[in-house]
XYZ file of C-alpha atoms in Angstrom:
739
model
C 134.781 126.195 110.934
C 136.045 129.379 109.346
C 133.587 131.601 107.513
C 135.552 131.048 104.287
C 134.763 127.339 104.419
C 131.060 127.113 105.225
C 129.437 123.811 106.130
C 126.280 124.762 104.256
C 124.920 127.408 101.913
C 121.392 128.805 101.784
C 119.898 129.666 98.386
C 117.140 132.292 98.258
C 114.777 131.709 95.304
C 114.373 135.256 94.010
C 112.345 134.300 90.929
C 109.901 132.293 93.038
C 109.643 135.195 95.473
C 108.765 137.576 92.641
C 106.162 135.197 91.179
C 104.595 134.423 94.544
C 104.382 138.002 95.755
C 103.038 139.248 92.428
C 100.380 136.564 92.419
C 99.460 137.353 96.035
C 99.009 141.024 95.214
C 96.875 140.486 92.131
C 94.787 137.734 93.744
C 94.228 139.948 96.819
C 92.887 142.743 94.638
C 90.463 140.325 93.006
C 89.291 139.097 96.422
C 88.697 142.700 97.483
C 86.408 143.192 94.459
C 84.571 139.966 95.316
C 84.018 141.111 98.904
C 82.723 144.458 97.635
C 80.303 142.682 95.288
C 78.996 140.385 98.032
C 78.766 143.139 100.652
C 76.854 145.474 98.316
C 74.040 142.895 98.283
C 73.399 143.592 101.957
C 72.705 147.259 101.238
C 70.051 146.537 98.642
C 66.373 146.869 99.386
C 65.230 143.448 100.725
C 62.150 143.645 98.524
C 64.166 143.955 95.317
C 66.944 141.450 96.062
C 67.262 138.758 93.425
C 68.200 136.034 95.924
C 67.190 134.928 99.445
C 69.412 136.381 102.158
C 70.447 133.197 103.993
C 72.068 131.269 101.099
C 73.780 134.472 99.965
C 75.182 135.049 103.469
C 76.367 131.431 103.757
C 78.218 131.696 100.457
C 79.674 135.046 101.476
C 80.873 133.562 104.785
C 82.403 130.625 102.890
C 84.241 132.941 100.518
C 85.525 135.027 103.436
C 86.820 131.924 105.228
C 88.559 130.620 102.110
C 90.062 134.062 101.528
C 91.296 134.155 105.123
C 92.974 130.748 104.994
C 94.433 131.638 101.580
C 95.873 134.826 103.088
C 97.486 132.868 105.924
C 99.015 130.409 103.447
C 100.770 133.198 101.558
C 103.313 133.376 104.368
C 104.746 130.065 103.120
C 105.450 131.675 99.761
C 106.991 134.878 101.045
C 110.622 133.729 101.064
C 111.301 130.149 99.898
C 114.875 128.885 100.310
C 116.839 125.681 99.729
C 120.134 124.536 101.238
C 123.310 122.775 100.136
C 125.572 121.030 102.638
C 129.260 120.055 102.527
C 129.770 117.008 104.787
C 133.347 116.625 103.554
C 134.188 119.826 105.463
C 133.153 118.393 108.831
C 135.844 117.865 111.480
C 137.455 114.461 111.974
C 135.346 111.628 113.347
C 136.848 111.872 116.825
C 135.523 115.443 117.068
C 131.964 114.683 115.958
C 129.302 114.727 118.699
C 127.445 111.518 119.669
C 123.915 110.881 118.406
C 121.048 108.924 119.953
C 118.522 107.449 117.509
C 115.003 107.216 118.962
C 112.581 104.882 117.154
C 108.971 104.302 118.190
C 106.709 101.309 117.579
C 103.428 100.408 119.228
C 101.725 97.369 117.720
C 103.441 94.396 116.020
C 100.158 93.493 114.314
C 99.853 96.868 112.569
C 103.609 97.511 112.351
C 105.288 94.244 111.250
C 108.307 93.356 113.374
C 110.560 92.591 110.402
C 109.944 96.067 108.945
C 110.574 97.689 112.339
C 113.869 95.805 112.638
C 114.847 96.939 109.151
C 114.486 100.512 110.353
C 116.619 99.683 113.399
C 119.310 98.067 111.230
C 119.366 100.987 108.796
C 119.906 103.362 111.727
C 122.733 101.210 113.067
C 124.374 101.390 109.614
C 124.481 105.199 109.461
C 127.775 106.577 108.155
C 128.894 107.806 111.547
C 131.491 106.670 114.087
C 129.815 103.565 115.594
C 131.068 104.338 119.089
C 129.138 107.627 118.871
C 125.895 106.092 117.625
C 123.251 104.720 120.015
C 119.975 103.239 118.781
C 116.932 103.011 121.068
C 113.637 101.347 120.206
C 110.510 102.209 122.192
C 108.075 99.285 122.144
C 104.827 100.728 123.455
C 103.080 97.408 123.031
C 105.484 95.643 125.382
C 105.614 92.775 122.891
C 108.018 89.867 123.524
C 108.055 89.436 119.736
C 109.581 92.903 119.333
C 112.198 92.174 122.000
C 113.041 88.916 120.232
C 113.305 90.869 116.979
C 115.797 93.268 118.586
C 117.999 90.400 119.710
C 117.876 88.898 116.234
C 118.607 92.288 114.684
C 121.776 92.536 116.770
C 122.791 89.065 115.626
C 122.225 89.979 111.964
C 123.926 93.375 112.370
C 127.187 91.649 113.327
C 127.516 90.607 109.709
C 125.481 93.336 108.025
C 127.316 96.400 109.353
C 130.852 95.260 108.343
C 129.460 94.316 104.922
C 127.944 97.799 104.455
C 131.140 99.530 105.544
C 133.454 97.364 103.457
C 131.544 97.870 100.212
C 130.102 101.343 100.958
C 126.520 100.160 100.591
C 124.299 103.218 100.136
C 121.014 101.388 100.806
C 121.596 100.305 104.396
C 118.097 98.900 104.925
C 118.440 95.120 104.291
C 114.914 94.661 102.983
C 115.296 97.478 100.454
C 118.825 96.399 99.535
C 117.985 92.763 98.803
C 114.823 93.765 96.911
C 116.833 95.879 94.465
C 119.484 94.954 91.883
C 122.996 94.378 93.185
C 124.768 97.474 94.477
C 127.187 99.020 91.978
C 129.932 99.081 94.622
C 130.632 95.387 94.186
C 130.096 94.798 90.486
C 132.798 92.566 89.031
C 134.031 91.320 92.392
C 133.601 87.614 93.076
C 134.429 88.267 96.724
C 131.568 90.770 96.935
C 129.137 88.368 95.236
C 130.032 85.544 97.605
C 129.744 87.704 100.699
C 126.504 89.251 99.505
C 124.989 85.806 99.107
C 126.069 84.827 102.631
C 124.565 87.987 104.085
C 121.356 87.419 102.144
C 121.095 83.874 103.514
C 121.726 85.251 106.989
C 118.937 87.775 106.419
C 116.524 84.975 105.489
C 117.425 83.168 108.712
C 116.804 86.422 110.598
C 113.331 86.788 109.049
C 112.453 83.132 109.580
C 113.361 83.360 113.258
C 110.914 86.241 113.759
C 108.226 84.526 111.692
C 108.462 81.304 113.721
C 108.111 83.164 117.012
C 105.155 85.067 115.607
C 103.480 81.823 114.521
C 103.831 80.516 118.068
C 102.054 83.621 119.311
C 105.155 85.334 120.637
C 107.228 84.326 123.631
C 104.960 85.725 126.330
C 104.055 83.101 128.927
C 102.265 85.612 131.124
C 98.764 86.185 129.744
C 98.218 89.094 132.116
C 100.685 91.275 130.210
C 98.907 93.281 127.495
C 99.744 96.265 125.315
C 98.030 98.603 127.798
C 99.073 96.861 130.995
C 102.709 95.811 131.401
C 105.798 96.701 133.467
C 108.798 98.584 132.158
C 111.487 96.520 130.438
C 114.893 97.953 129.515
C 117.504 95.768 127.859
C 120.862 96.659 126.368
C 121.170 94.174 123.517
C 124.465 92.339 123.578
C 126.180 89.303 122.076
C 124.857 85.970 123.262
C 125.603 83.881 120.146
C 128.829 82.246 121.220
C 128.465 79.416 118.743
C 127.583 81.566 115.780
C 129.420 80.901 112.527
C 130.109 84.618 111.943
C 133.404 85.816 113.422
C 132.937 88.030 116.508
C 132.794 91.765 115.884
C 134.657 94.296 118.001
C 132.068 95.851 120.350
C 133.543 99.288 119.643
C 132.561 98.909 116.000
C 128.919 98.209 116.857
C 126.478 101.003 117.791
C 124.793 100.607 121.151
C 121.350 98.951 120.787
C 118.763 99.359 123.534
C 115.222 98.004 123.855
C 112.834 100.156 125.910
C 109.285 99.247 126.862
C 107.862 101.784 129.295
C 105.421 100.760 131.968
C 101.772 101.181 130.986
C 98.700 100.823 133.173
C 95.039 101.380 132.196
C 94.618 103.794 135.104
C 97.409 106.094 133.943
C 97.488 108.269 130.798
C 100.321 107.304 128.485
C 100.228 110.284 126.067
C 100.828 108.201 122.958
C 103.983 108.885 120.923
C 104.961 112.001 122.896
C 104.990 109.967 126.110
C 107.125 107.261 124.502
C 109.647 109.819 123.217
C 109.923 111.457 126.630
C 110.696 108.094 128.218
C 113.351 107.490 125.557
C 114.861 110.883 126.336
C 115.174 110.049 130.029
C 116.495 106.533 129.502
C 119.005 107.643 126.877
C 120.165 110.486 129.165
C 121.426 107.892 131.630
C 122.933 105.448 129.154
C 124.498 107.551 126.373
C 123.386 111.166 126.953
C 124.177 112.284 123.411
C 123.675 116.002 122.700
C 121.729 115.235 119.503
C 118.869 112.835 118.813
C 117.441 111.466 115.574
C 113.721 110.684 115.849
C 112.292 108.074 113.461
C 108.969 106.346 112.967
C 109.315 102.576 112.938
C 108.546 102.360 109.197
C 110.820 105.245 108.146
C 114.148 103.606 107.393
C 117.424 105.393 106.650
C 117.737 105.376 102.877
C 121.009 107.300 102.815
C 123.590 106.693 105.549
C 124.929 110.253 105.219
C 121.957 111.985 106.890
C 123.747 112.301 110.257
C 126.711 114.088 108.709
C 124.385 116.320 106.708
C 122.564 117.287 109.881
C 125.847 118.056 111.625
C 126.641 120.549 108.852
C 123.993 122.715 110.487
C 124.357 121.767 114.144
C 128.115 122.412 114.081
C 127.877 125.722 112.230
C 128.744 128.355 114.828
C 126.686 130.975 112.987
C 123.374 129.210 113.567
C 124.087 126.455 116.103
C 123.388 128.371 119.357
C 119.701 128.825 118.485
C 119.234 125.798 116.212
C 116.868 123.223 117.722
C 116.578 120.674 114.932
C 117.235 119.807 111.303
C 114.156 118.459 109.516
C 114.359 116.149 106.513
C 111.306 115.540 104.298
C 109.210 112.407 104.508
C 109.545 110.355 101.336
C 107.922 107.003 100.593
C 109.072 103.890 98.773
C 105.638 102.453 97.907
C 103.996 105.420 96.168
C 102.648 104.716 92.691
C 103.238 107.075 89.800
C 99.592 108.109 89.884
C 99.456 108.615 93.691
C 95.667 108.854 93.784
C 95.604 109.555 97.539
C 98.304 112.264 97.503
C 100.209 110.076 99.959
C 103.548 111.712 99.182
C 102.319 115.034 100.656
C 103.981 116.813 97.731
C 102.727 120.291 98.559
C 103.941 120.096 102.140
C 107.463 118.771 101.606
C 108.229 120.220 98.162
C 106.688 123.697 98.431
C 105.462 124.794 101.844
C 108.419 123.653 103.942
C 110.844 125.526 101.669
C 108.923 128.707 102.419
C 108.775 127.764 106.097
C 112.563 127.411 106.044
C 112.841 130.993 104.852
C 111.147 132.110 108.086
C 113.400 130.551 110.742
C 112.641 126.963 109.794
C 109.832 124.420 109.625
C 107.876 122.786 112.398
C 108.777 119.344 113.745
C 107.309 116.962 111.152
C 106.831 113.693 113.009
C 109.921 111.821 111.886
C 113.306 112.281 110.220
C 114.661 115.148 112.333
C 117.915 115.584 114.274
C 117.086 117.553 117.405
C 119.334 119.085 120.039
C 118.605 117.474 123.406
C 119.075 120.779 125.189
C 116.207 122.398 123.250
C 113.664 119.983 124.744
C 114.590 121.107 128.232
C 113.045 124.459 127.372
C 115.795 126.462 129.047
C 114.608 125.181 132.443
C 118.180 124.201 133.304
C 120.233 127.153 134.444
C 123.474 127.350 136.349
C 121.864 128.950 139.405
C 118.913 126.538 139.664
C 119.126 124.361 142.768
C 118.572 120.613 142.956
C 115.028 120.790 144.336
C 113.862 123.078 141.547
C 115.330 120.723 138.961
C 113.523 117.784 140.550
C 110.239 119.689 140.379
C 110.756 119.986 136.637
C 112.429 116.708 135.708
C 111.420 114.284 138.450
C 113.128 112.742 141.449
C 115.913 110.772 139.733
C 119.268 112.004 140.993
C 120.998 110.170 138.153
C 118.901 112.003 135.557
C 119.639 115.362 137.183
C 123.315 114.427 137.332
C 123.328 113.764 133.587
C 122.520 117.443 133.018
C 125.735 118.399 134.770
C 128.005 116.045 132.829
C 128.419 118.208 129.771
C 126.891 115.466 127.618
C 129.389 112.825 128.658
C 127.892 109.318 128.448
C 127.752 106.916 131.359
C 130.205 104.023 131.291
C 128.073 100.896 131.485
C 130.011 98.955 134.074
C 127.271 98.300 136.582
C 124.526 97.012 134.304
C 122.113 96.092 137.070
C 122.252 99.411 138.875
C 121.970 101.468 135.712
C 119.099 99.444 134.254
C 117.215 99.582 137.550
C 117.374 103.362 137.433
C 116.211 103.457 133.801
C 113.224 101.259 134.697
C 112.327 103.821 137.344
C 112.510 106.564 134.685
C 110.170 104.499 132.466
C 107.559 103.943 135.201
C 104.042 105.353 134.858
C 104.272 107.460 138.000
C 107.622 109.122 137.273
C 106.164 112.154 135.501
C 103.617 112.911 138.244
C 103.975 116.496 139.514
C 106.744 117.278 137.033
C 106.944 119.463 133.927
C 107.347 116.557 131.506
C 104.903 117.073 128.637
C 104.110 120.601 129.832
C 107.382 122.499 129.604
C 109.910 119.686 129.213
C 110.231 117.193 126.352
C 107.537 116.613 123.744
C 104.251 118.246 124.728
C 101.081 116.350 125.586
C 98.162 118.684 124.892
C 97.641 117.387 121.351
C 97.928 114.077 119.486
C 99.951 116.069 116.926
C 102.732 116.464 119.458
C 105.210 117.318 116.705
C 103.492 120.529 115.614
C 102.750 121.650 119.161
C 106.302 120.984 120.317
C 107.792 122.701 117.268
C 105.587 125.760 117.744
C 106.522 126.116 121.401
C 110.213 125.691 120.569
C 109.928 128.553 118.108
C 108.152 130.717 120.688
C 111.067 130.042 123.070
C 113.502 131.470 120.522
C 114.745 128.248 118.906
C 115.066 127.941 115.132
C 115.200 125.034 112.684
C 116.308 124.280 109.126
C 114.930 122.150 106.311
C 117.320 119.928 104.359
C 116.045 118.222 101.183
C 118.889 116.456 99.311
C 118.357 114.832 95.916
C 118.594 111.340 97.373
C 115.853 110.825 99.995
C 117.510 110.433 103.387
C 114.573 108.493 104.828
C 111.926 106.355 103.141
C 108.708 105.145 104.716
C 105.493 103.354 103.879
C 102.936 105.720 102.408
C 99.194 105.233 102.643
C 97.773 103.063 99.853
C 94.087 102.829 100.768
C 91.281 105.275 101.431
C 90.424 104.006 104.905
C 93.891 104.683 106.340
C 94.034 108.040 104.562
C 90.791 109.258 106.116
C 91.444 107.737 109.545
C 94.868 109.349 109.693
C 93.456 112.620 108.350
C 90.801 112.712 111.066
C 93.414 112.152 113.762
C 95.701 114.829 112.352
C 92.839 117.307 111.928
C 91.757 116.773 115.520
C 95.262 117.324 116.858
C 95.854 120.451 114.776
C 92.561 122.073 115.736
C 93.220 121.210 119.394
C 96.259 123.472 119.297
C 94.352 126.209 117.485
C 91.576 126.217 120.089
C 93.947 126.097 123.067
C 95.436 128.982 125.027
C 98.452 128.595 122.723
C 96.491 129.615 119.614
C 99.243 130.694 117.181
C 97.341 133.753 115.994
C 97.126 135.088 119.569
C 100.003 133.479 121.480
C 102.460 133.747 118.583
C 102.723 137.443 117.517
C 104.394 138.760 120.696
C 106.990 135.971 120.484
C 107.520 135.292 116.782
C 107.096 137.256 113.565
C 103.685 137.909 112.020
C 104.483 135.742 108.988
C 105.451 132.820 111.206
C 102.260 133.245 113.225
C 100.315 133.151 109.977
C 101.939 129.835 109.011
C 101.234 128.230 112.369
C 97.716 129.658 112.212
C 97.216 128.039 108.816
C 98.486 124.699 110.131
C 96.227 124.675 113.171
C 93.048 126.117 111.659
C 92.860 124.820 108.086
C 90.750 121.742 108.991
C 88.296 123.890 110.943
C 88.116 126.543 108.231
C 87.939 124.288 105.180
C 85.069 121.961 106.084
C 82.380 124.673 106.325
C 83.056 126.380 102.938
C 83.419 123.071 101.103
C 80.120 121.783 102.477
C 78.474 125.069 101.508
C 79.875 125.066 97.969
C 78.805 121.435 97.527
C 75.201 122.058 98.594
C 73.935 125.658 98.522
C 74.514 126.590 94.837
C 73.060 123.212 93.902
C 69.899 123.627 95.968
C 69.393 127.132 94.594
C 70.006 125.892 91.042
C 67.227 123.329 91.400
C 64.901 126.104 92.569
C 66.009 128.607 89.921
C 67.697 131.004 92.356
C 70.875 132.677 91.179
C 73.756 133.338 93.578
C 76.368 134.575 91.110
C 76.459 137.375 88.543
C 75.267 136.690 85.026
C 77.845 135.959 82.344
C 76.995 139.316 80.781
C 77.572 141.109 84.110
C 81.054 142.707 84.496
C 81.307 141.210 88.005
C 81.339 137.749 86.413
C 84.987 138.347 85.479
C 85.928 138.563 89.179
C 84.736 135.034 89.946
C 86.311 133.604 86.808
C 89.615 135.284 87.562
C 89.742 134.105 91.196
C 88.929 130.525 90.196
C 91.508 130.426 87.387
C 94.101 132.243 89.500
C 93.807 129.729 92.341
C 93.914 126.554 90.250
C 96.632 127.842 87.907
C 98.889 128.752 90.862
C 98.384 125.280 92.294
C 99.079 123.735 88.887
C 102.241 125.827 88.506
C 103.548 124.590 91.863
C 102.743 120.986 90.972
C 104.507 121.150 87.609
C 107.596 122.962 88.931
C 108.087 120.319 91.641
C 108.036 117.381 89.234
C 104.309 116.642 89.288
C 101.880 116.353 86.410
C 98.382 117.475 85.486
C 97.185 114.171 86.897
C 98.925 114.987 90.197
C 97.148 118.329 90.287
C 93.779 116.665 89.723
C 94.450 114.062 92.421
C 95.413 116.717 94.951
C 92.303 118.767 94.155
C 90.122 115.689 94.613
C 91.713 114.628 97.890
C 91.395 118.188 99.191
C 87.643 118.075 98.503
C 87.214 114.609 100.030
C 89.181 115.432 103.158
C 87.397 118.751 103.651
C 83.936 117.188 103.822
C 85.026 114.176 105.909
C 88.243 114.204 107.919
C 88.364 117.974 108.469
C 84.746 117.937 109.649
C 85.097 114.956 111.979
C 88.508 115.995 113.238
C 87.295 119.513 114.047
C 84.232 118.195 115.868
C 86.446 115.748 117.755
C 88.785 118.550 118.853
C 85.875 120.729 119.959
C 84.383 117.890 122.011
C 87.759 117.191 123.632
C 88.141 120.852 124.526
C 84.664 120.751 126.066
C 85.630 117.652 128.052
C 83.084 115.443 126.291
C 85.602 112.797 125.256
C 89.270 111.855 125.656
C 91.966 111.838 123.020
C 92.406 108.598 121.082
C 95.165 107.380 118.832
C 95.719 104.344 116.627
C 98.882 103.845 114.562
C 98.385 103.757 110.820
C 98.270 100.201 109.536
C 101.602 99.271 107.911
C 100.470 95.753 106.905
C 99.909 95.606 103.167
C 96.853 93.858 101.729
C 97.618 92.441 98.276
C 94.172 93.255 96.833
C 94.269 96.813 98.142
C 97.807 97.335 96.875
C 96.744 96.037 93.456
C 93.834 98.498 93.300
C 96.173 101.313 94.333
C 98.756 100.441 91.684
C 95.943 100.380 89.095
C 94.888 103.888 90.140
C 91.507 102.760 91.470
C 90.037 103.948 94.734
C 89.497 101.334 97.425
C 86.158 102.240 99.009
C 86.384 99.642 101.788
C 86.012 102.134 104.595
C 83.496 103.325 107.154
C 80.053 104.592 106.134
C 80.927 107.646 108.204
C 83.301 108.605 105.391
C 81.455 107.165 102.403
C 77.932 108.475 102.989
C 78.808 112.216 102.878
C 80.928 111.715 99.731
C 78.282 109.734 97.846
C 75.388 111.889 99.074
C 77.009 115.075 97.795
C 77.766 113.421 94.459
C 74.094 112.392 94.148
C 72.993 115.927 95.010
C 75.367 117.429 92.435
C 74.230 114.963 89.780
C 70.619 115.994 90.392
C 71.615 119.662 90.378
C 73.641 119.343 87.178
C 70.774 117.556 85.443
C 68.319 120.237 86.583
C 70.751 122.941 85.542
C 71.120 121.500 82.052
C 67.338 121.483 81.741
C 67.174 125.156 82.703
C 69.978 126.067 80.305
C 68.654 124.095 77.357
C 64.884 124.514 77.689
C 64.359 127.646 79.787
C 67.169 129.721 78.275
C 68.819 130.493 81.613
C 72.396 129.965 80.413
C 73.425 133.548 81.196
C 71.863 133.404 84.661
C 72.814 129.919 85.867
C 76.149 129.227 84.193
C 78.311 129.501 87.331
C 76.098 127.208 89.402
C 75.896 124.634 86.614
C 79.669 124.789 86.250
C 80.210 124.240 89.997
C 78.211 121.006 89.902
C 79.986 119.942 86.720
C 83.425 120.645 88.220
C 82.640 118.682 91.378
C 81.419 115.705 89.338
C 84.394 115.730 86.974
C 86.957 116.016 89.761
C 85.290 113.236 91.757
C 84.584 110.830 88.931
C 86.159 107.891 90.852
C 83.247 108.108 93.303
C 80.742 107.963 90.433
C 82.697 105.038 89.024
C 82.620 103.298 92.390
C 78.836 103.677 92.588
C 77.736 102.982 89.025
C 80.447 101.182 87.050
C 82.821 99.082 89.136
C 82.007 95.522 90.186
C 85.197 94.624 92.090
C 85.608 94.282 95.837
C 86.704 97.892 96.232
C 83.478 99.369 94.805
C 80.890 101.289 96.824
C 78.263 98.871 98.083
C 74.612 99.270 97.056
C 73.581 99.654 100.700
C 75.902 102.655 101.012
C 74.447 104.193 97.849
C 70.918 103.739 99.191
C 71.802 105.268 102.540
C 73.539 108.146 100.760
C 70.477 108.749 98.586
C 68.352 109.041 101.713
C 70.896 111.450 103.215
C 70.886 113.470 99.992
C 67.088 113.683 100.103
C 67.411 114.938 103.672
C 69.730 117.704 102.486
C 67.204 118.637 99.805
C 64.345 118.688 102.307
C 66.213 120.823 104.844
C 67.518 123.097 102.114
C 64.105 123.880 100.714
C 62.719 124.509 104.230
C 65.467 126.678 105.724
C 67.341 128.159 102.773
C 64.808 128.707 100.065
């Protein structure tokens, strides 16, 4: 395209840049004064110090860690940008490049088959030339139910896709479409109403077919086949409904649909989602070999069929295309309540941080909803002068796979089904990656369960860039977390994976600076270290001032002391900046409070456990583990979530620390009030009393769950008792070692 007719425009937010940089400067000065105040304590005569050394040092270390992670996070705010695309300026359809859609599922019990098929159908209905669209589903569970669902999805798509094209249906996910009011495109048309009703009836038949097979326990007659022990199965889904009442559809007008279940054996590592995606890459290289791939989670359906064309506005721009690895769209969710008590929408990440990330050569791979260039995942290993044996050492022994690299992205013509599928089964075998560079230098990387961040970081270090595209209409919608157990389980897994990268030889703060800019290294450092850095300060701030308050020991300047202003300013500066970002991105004061609360809860639970898990894995004490987040909705839990009430049906591992710290802060606040009211220590103890008060106010749902609520989602009395014992243990240890 000519420069005068750009495919996209980048908007630099100058006002936001001014506000962010000014705030960073002023807040940094305040932190410098705080450090001076804390450090001066160490030069005082030990005999005249007003406080014991150990609690003072622990608080000082906590403040330094929080200051450090805050400093790293300022890189996000250095240069925020947004982008506008012009899909109408793209070349004609015959000149658009092909796209492979890669979708991953693992467990039909936790990821309902009907919902997975809705994602598949929405991908098939993308507004893109159907002959250039190829949809692959990786079924890591090897479930016959999922394969049956794929066949039924093809059958339903024969009527659904022409319907969507004829009436320009924007919501191409059948479940979402039939759950909403009738599409405006057909209002007033009796023909549309009649056809819509027929398609809806066909959709009910589609769902019933899957439900009946599920009730029969699937279609697996071989009891030896399990989710962790099954052979590879590759099937190109085709028409086998000769007697169907729907007129046949021209094959050229239907995207290619392929079911892939890689071989899995208990004795071989399978590398979770990264392993599944690498198998899909190899299989798709033989069948369609498209230069671009869309990666989707099985619950993240296409909410706007134009996403492919929007992505091509970047990939086909000659100014940025040579180094552009992927286009990332934000994760949005269709089941988030207005209150969003669990911060499931990840507002800060996708509405603030990723815009700043985009201003520094683009965001990291974010799990799902990204269009990636196939070539970028080969890490530049392929060169014109590399011989066949060297390529096999990197990519494995398949001559057909190596040949696909030389075809200039031309797809294979599927004439010999048997021969082609036999080769793809070989590519999906457990032993294929042995002694190759898959997962090390090729494809998605294996050294972390957060393969997206690790892969994105290494792509950036290799010189690739990315862009962030956030249109008004969400391009993809998924199922957000609606209960505390899934939130904390997922958070622990993510924390472990992030810290794994930070503690590896690829630590962004060390490995990054020679290869990428300092600001980018700071961002990746923040992403990989924030769980490890946050849990220690939050535990300290939730215990040490409280223990000292009960014993009458002051750790902060008096209200009458000029240094008191420093602490007040830093506290107000931090929360007001967060509040400003929440309000300017469409949130509310309630959203701000929810995010503050979840930050506290995660810091003392998931960040702690995830960091310990990563450390143990690095020491070789245990292996990585991964469970998909449960996508099955429980009516009672959903009802509690919609009411804005926490569902405390989760492990004691998560509940006991939360409740114990609340009990400790309640005792501390009560003792502090006594000192203020009867001993006249208001001037001396105000800050410590306020800390306990702030923690209690922000975490009132926990108090409510212990003392007020009587429903099923309350905190059980046994948990409260165990937490009280744990709280007493903290008191005992605190008085022995700290005071």
